[in-house]
Tab-separated table of C-alpha atoms in Angstrom:
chain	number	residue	atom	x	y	z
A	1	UNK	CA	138.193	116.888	113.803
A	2	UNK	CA	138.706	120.102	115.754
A	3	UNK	CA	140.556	120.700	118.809
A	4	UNK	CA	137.334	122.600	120.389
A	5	UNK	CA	135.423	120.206	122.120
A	6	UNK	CA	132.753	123.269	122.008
A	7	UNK	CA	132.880	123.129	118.162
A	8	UNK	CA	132.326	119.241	118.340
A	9	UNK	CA	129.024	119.811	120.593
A	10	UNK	CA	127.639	122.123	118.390
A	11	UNK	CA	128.589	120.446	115.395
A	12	UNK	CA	127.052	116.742	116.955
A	13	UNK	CA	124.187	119.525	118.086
A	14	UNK	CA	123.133	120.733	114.241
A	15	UNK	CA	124.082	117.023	112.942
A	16	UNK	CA	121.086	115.922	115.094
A	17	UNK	CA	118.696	118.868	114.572
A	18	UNK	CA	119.142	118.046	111.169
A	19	UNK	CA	117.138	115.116	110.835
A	20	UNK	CA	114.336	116.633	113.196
A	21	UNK	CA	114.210	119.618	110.771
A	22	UNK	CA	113.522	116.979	108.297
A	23	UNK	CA	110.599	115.250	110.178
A	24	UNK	CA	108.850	118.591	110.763
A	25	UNK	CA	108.792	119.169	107.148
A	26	UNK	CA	107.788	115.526	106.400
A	27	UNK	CA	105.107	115.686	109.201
A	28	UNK	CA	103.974	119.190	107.938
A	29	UNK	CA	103.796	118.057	104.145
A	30	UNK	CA	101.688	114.877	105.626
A	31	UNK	CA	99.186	116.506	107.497
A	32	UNK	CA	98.794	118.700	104.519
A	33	UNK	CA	98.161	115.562	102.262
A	34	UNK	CA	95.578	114.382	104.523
A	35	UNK	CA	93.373	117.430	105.013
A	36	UNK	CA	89.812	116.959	104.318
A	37	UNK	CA	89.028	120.171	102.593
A	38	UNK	CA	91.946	119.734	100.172
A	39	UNK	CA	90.833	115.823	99.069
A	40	UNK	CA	86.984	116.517	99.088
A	41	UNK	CA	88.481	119.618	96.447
A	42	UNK	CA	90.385	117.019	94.670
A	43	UNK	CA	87.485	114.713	94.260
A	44	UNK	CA	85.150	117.379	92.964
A	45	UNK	CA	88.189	118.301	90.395
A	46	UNK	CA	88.105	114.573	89.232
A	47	UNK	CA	84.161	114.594	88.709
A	48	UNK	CA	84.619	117.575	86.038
A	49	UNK	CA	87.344	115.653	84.607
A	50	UNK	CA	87.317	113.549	81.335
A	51	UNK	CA	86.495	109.620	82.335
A	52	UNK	CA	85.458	107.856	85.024
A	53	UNK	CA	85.572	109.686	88.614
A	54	UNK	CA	85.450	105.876	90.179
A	55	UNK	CA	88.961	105.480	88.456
A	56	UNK	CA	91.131	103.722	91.022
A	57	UNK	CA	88.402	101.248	91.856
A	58	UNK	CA	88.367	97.156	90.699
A	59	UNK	CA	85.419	98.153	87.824
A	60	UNK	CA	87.261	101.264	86.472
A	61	UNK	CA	89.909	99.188	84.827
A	62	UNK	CA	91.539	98.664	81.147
A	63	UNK	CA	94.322	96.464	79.981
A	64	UNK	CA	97.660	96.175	80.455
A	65	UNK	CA	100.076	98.620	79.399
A	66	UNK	CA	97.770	100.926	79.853
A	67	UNK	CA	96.807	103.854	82.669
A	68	UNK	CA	95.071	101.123	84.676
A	69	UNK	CA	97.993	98.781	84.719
A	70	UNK	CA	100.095	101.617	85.835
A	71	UNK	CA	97.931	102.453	88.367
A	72	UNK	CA	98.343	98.969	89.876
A	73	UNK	CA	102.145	99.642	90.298
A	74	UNK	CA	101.739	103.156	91.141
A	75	UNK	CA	98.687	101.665	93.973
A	76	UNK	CA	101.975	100.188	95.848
A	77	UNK	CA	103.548	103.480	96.507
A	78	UNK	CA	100.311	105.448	97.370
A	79	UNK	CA	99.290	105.425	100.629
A	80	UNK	CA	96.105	103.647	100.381
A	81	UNK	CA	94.589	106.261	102.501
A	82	UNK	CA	92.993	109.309	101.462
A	83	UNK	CA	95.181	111.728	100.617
A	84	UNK	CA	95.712	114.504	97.915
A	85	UNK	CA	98.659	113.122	96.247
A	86	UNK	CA	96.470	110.015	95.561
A	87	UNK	CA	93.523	112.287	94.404
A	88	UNK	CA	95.412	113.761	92.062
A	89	UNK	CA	97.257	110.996	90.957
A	90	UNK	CA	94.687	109.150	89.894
A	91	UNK	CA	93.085	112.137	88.471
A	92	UNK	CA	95.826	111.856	85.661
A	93	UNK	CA	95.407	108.571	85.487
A	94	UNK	CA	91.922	108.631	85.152
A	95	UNK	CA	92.219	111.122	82.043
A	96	UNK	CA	94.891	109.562	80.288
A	97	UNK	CA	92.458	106.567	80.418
A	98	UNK	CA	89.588	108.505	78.765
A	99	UNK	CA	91.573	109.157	75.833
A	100	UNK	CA	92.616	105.322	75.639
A	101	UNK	CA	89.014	104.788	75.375
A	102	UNK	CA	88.545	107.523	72.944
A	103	UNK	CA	90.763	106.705	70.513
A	104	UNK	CA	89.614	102.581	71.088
A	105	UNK	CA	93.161	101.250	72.563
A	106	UNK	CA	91.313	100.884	76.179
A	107	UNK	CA	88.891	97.778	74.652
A	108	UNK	CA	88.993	94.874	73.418
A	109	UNK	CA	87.936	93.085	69.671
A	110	UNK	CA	85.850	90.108	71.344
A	111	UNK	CA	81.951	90.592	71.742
A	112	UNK	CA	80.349	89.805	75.051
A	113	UNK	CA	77.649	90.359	77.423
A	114	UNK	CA	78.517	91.139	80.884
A	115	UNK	CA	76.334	90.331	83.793
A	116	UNK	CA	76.547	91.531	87.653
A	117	UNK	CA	74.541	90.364	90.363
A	118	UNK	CA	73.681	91.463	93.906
A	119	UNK	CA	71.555	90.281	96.645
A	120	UNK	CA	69.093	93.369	97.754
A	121	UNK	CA	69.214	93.738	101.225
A	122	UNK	CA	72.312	91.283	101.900
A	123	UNK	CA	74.461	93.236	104.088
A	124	UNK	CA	71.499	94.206	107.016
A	125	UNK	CA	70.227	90.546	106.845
A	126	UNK	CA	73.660	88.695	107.042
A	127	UNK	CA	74.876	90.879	110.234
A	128	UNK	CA	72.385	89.850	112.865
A	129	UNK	CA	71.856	86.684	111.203
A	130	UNK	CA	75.444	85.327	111.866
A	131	UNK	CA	78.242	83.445	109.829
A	132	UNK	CA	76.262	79.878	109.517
A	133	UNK	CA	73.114	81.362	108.235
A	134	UNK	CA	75.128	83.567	106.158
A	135	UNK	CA	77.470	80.782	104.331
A	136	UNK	CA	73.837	78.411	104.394
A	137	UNK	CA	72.341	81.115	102.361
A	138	UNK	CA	75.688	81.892	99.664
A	139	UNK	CA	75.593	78.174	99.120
A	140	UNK	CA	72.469	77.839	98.184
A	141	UNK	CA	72.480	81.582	95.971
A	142	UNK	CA	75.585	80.077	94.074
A	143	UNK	CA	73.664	76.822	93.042
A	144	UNK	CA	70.566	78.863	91.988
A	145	UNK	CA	72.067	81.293	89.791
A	146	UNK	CA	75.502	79.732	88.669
A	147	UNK	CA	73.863	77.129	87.726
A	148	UNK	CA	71.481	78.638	85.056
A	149	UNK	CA	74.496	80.824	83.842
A	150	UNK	CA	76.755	77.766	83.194
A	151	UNK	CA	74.312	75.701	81.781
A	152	UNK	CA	73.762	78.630	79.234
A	153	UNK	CA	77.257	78.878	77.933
A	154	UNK	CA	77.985	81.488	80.896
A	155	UNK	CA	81.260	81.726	82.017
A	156	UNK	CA	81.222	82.643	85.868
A	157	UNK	CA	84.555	85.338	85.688
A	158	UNK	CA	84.152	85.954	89.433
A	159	UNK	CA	82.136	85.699	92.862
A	160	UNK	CA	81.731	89.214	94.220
A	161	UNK	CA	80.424	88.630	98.142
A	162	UNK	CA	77.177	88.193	97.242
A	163	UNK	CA	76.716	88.346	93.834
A	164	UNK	CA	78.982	87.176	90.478
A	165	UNK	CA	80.511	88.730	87.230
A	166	UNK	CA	80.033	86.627	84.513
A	167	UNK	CA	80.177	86.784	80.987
A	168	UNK	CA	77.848	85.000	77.633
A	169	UNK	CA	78.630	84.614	74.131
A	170	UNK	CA	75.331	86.308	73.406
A	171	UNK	CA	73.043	88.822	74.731
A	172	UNK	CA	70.143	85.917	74.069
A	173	UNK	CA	71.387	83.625	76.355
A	174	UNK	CA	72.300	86.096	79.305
A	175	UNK	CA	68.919	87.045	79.498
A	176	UNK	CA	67.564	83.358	79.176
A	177	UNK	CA	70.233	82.676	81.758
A	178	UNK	CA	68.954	85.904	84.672
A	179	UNK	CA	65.233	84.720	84.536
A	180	UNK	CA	66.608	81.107	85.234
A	181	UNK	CA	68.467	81.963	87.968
A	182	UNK	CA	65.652	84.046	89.526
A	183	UNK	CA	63.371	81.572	89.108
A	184	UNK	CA	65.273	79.418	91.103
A	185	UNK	CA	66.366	81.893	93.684
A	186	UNK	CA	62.220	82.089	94.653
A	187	UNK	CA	62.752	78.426	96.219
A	188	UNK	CA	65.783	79.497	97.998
A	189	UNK	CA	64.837	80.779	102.470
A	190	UNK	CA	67.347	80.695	105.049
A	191	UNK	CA	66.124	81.425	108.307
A	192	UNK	CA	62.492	83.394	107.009
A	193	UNK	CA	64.996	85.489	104.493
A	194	UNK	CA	64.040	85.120	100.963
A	195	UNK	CA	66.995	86.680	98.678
A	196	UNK	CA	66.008	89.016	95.877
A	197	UNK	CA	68.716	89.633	93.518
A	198	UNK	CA	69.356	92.804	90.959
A	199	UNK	CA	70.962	92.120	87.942
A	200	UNK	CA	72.967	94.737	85.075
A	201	UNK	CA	73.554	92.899	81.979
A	202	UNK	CA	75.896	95.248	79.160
A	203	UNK	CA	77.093	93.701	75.565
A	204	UNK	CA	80.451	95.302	74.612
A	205	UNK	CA	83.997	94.274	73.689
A	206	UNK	CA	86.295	94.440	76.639
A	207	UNK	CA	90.110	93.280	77.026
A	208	UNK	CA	90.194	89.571	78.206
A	209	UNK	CA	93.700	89.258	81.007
A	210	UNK	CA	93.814	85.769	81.808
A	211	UNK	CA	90.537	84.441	83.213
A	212	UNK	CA	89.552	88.310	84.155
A	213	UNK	CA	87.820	91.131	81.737
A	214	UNK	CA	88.375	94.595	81.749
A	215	UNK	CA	87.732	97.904	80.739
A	216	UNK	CA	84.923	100.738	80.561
A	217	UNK	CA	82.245	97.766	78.921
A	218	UNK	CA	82.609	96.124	82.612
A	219	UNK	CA	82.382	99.422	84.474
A	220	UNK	CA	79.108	100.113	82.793
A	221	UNK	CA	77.225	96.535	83.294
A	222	UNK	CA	78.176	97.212	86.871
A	223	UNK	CA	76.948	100.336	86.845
A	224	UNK	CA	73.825	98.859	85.428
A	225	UNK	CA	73.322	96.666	88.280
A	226	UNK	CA	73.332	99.532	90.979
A	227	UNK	CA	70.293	100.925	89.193
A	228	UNK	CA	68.711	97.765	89.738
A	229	UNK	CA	67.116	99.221	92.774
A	230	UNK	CA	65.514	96.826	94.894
A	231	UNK	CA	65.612	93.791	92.271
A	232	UNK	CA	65.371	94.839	88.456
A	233	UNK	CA	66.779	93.204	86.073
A	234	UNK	CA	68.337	96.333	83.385
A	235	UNK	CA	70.091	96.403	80.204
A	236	UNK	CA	71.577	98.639	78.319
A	237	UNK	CA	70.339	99.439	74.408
A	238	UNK	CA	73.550	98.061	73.010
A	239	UNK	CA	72.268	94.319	74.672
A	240	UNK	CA	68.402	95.154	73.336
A	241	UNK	CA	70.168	96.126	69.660
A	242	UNK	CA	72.326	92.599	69.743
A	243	UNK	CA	69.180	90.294	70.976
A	244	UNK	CA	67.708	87.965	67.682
A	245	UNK	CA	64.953	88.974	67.103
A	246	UNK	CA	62.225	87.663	68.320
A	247	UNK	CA	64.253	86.301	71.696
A	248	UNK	CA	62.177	88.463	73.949
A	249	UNK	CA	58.865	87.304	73.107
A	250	UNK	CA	60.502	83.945	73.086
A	251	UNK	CA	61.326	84.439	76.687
A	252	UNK	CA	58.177	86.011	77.542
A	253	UNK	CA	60.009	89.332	78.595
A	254	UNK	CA	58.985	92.949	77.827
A	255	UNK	CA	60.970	96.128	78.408
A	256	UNK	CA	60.178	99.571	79.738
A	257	UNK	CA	62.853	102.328	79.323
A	258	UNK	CA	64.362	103.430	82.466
A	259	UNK	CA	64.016	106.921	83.625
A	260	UNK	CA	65.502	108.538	86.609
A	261	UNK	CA	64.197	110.831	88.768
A	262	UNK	CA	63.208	114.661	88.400
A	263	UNK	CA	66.569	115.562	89.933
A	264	UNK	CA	68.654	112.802	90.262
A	265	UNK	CA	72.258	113.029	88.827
A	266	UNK	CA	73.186	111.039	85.694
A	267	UNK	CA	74.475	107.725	86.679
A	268	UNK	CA	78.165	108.177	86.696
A	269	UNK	CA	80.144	105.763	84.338
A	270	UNK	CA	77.188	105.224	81.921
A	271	UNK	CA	77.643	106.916	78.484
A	272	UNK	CA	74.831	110.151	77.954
A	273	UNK	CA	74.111	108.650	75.008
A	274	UNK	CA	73.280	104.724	76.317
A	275	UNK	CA	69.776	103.437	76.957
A	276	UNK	CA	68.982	101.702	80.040
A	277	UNK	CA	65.842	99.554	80.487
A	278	UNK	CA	63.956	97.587	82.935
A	279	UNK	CA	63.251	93.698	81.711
A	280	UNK	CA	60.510	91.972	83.354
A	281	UNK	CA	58.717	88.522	82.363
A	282	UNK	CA	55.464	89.118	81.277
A	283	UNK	CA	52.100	88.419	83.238
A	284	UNK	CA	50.376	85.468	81.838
């Protein structure tokens, strides 16, 4: 300790500074993180990047041990905010889980077919039409298409707000199981609404973790779904090329390839290389 009490001051002085010097630079490195320009850069990086741009969401997902599962640990130490550091985080993580998928260690060895659901329209309907009308109408969507999905072999893997994952044996008896569940949904009204529901059905072989599957096979029957529109039922070729034959006409259901629009971007998390169609039942 000196004898100065001057020293002392200005010693107690810089010790405090110190600390403040270290919050500017914090604060500064911060407000860098979080500027627009520099994440909206980020994300466009990601898009031109091998994989899935979506990586970092619940559908882009693989197994354990792998870039997904680390991205669960590294999700508690990223801000959940959007921020560069994140951006580019994931953007790693998002390659190093394209060449998991490449090489085949991202999947899984069991068949299935994947199914999504969604209720078209949901979201501006349930708002003004309040909580009761709202949990009336989920109760009676759940027994109208869980129903034909269990009953089917269907395993329900999880409700989703207003629609389900679930996943079938066979391709055959997701499809019986969709037209069956929107058969039923015509009877269902709450309150003059009458739900219509768009469905993505994908046959692939993702990893099974517990009661949950993952991987790029679930990313893509999602995917699927969202080009449902305003209440198609789509597939992708590798379901058409797995049906028995003969299922189709069984089922009195014809196909039309999908095409998108003029200038429309790909859909994102579909392979090039996949073919989507639209199934409808047939007009007697």
């Amino acid at each position: 300790m000196s004898d100065d009490p001057a020293e002392e001051i200005s010693a107690e002085l810089d010790a405090a500074q110190t600390p403040k010097r270290g919050d500017k630079v914090l604060g500064w490195m911060g407000s860098v993180n979080r500027q627009p320009q520099l994440i909206e850069g980020l994300r466009r990086v990601r898009r031109a990047l091998p994989g899935d741009p979506a990586f970092g969401d619940p559908l882009s997902t693989a197994g354990p041990g792998s870039a997904r599962a680390i991205a669960r640990v590294a999700d508690r130490f990223l801000d959940h905010q959007p921020g560069a550091s994140r951006e580019m985080s994931l953007g790693a993580l998002q390659v190093w889980q394209a060449l998991l998928e490449r090489t085949g260690r991202g999947r899984g060895t069991q068949e299935v077919t994947i199914m999504f659901t969604d209720l078209v329209g949901f979201s501006s309907w349930s708002l003004p039409a309040g909580d009761s009308a709202t949990l009336a109408l989920l109760r009676d969507v759940a027994r109208a298409v869980e129903t034909p999905i269990v009953d089917r072999g269907g395993h329900v893997v999880k409700r989703l707000g207003d629609g389900v994952m679930a996943v079938f044996p066979s391709p055959d008896r997701a499809i019986d199981a969709v037209f069956a569940a929107q058969e039923a949904l015509a009877e269902v009204e709450v309150d003059g609404y009458r739900p219509r529901m768009r469905v993505g059905i994908h046959t692939g072989v993702p990893r099974q973790i517990g009661s949950d599957w993952l991987g790029v096979d679930v990313t893509i029957a999602a995917r699927m779904m969202e080009l449902g529109g305003d209440g198609n039922v789509m597939a992708s070729s590798a379901t058409l090329e797995s049906l028995q034959p003969g299922t189709l006409d069984e089922l009195g259901v014809g196909v039309k390839p999908w095409r998108r629009a003029f200038f429309a971007p790909a859909p994102s998390g579909v392979p090039s290389d996949l073919g989507i169609w639209r199934l409808r039942l047939r007009r007697p």
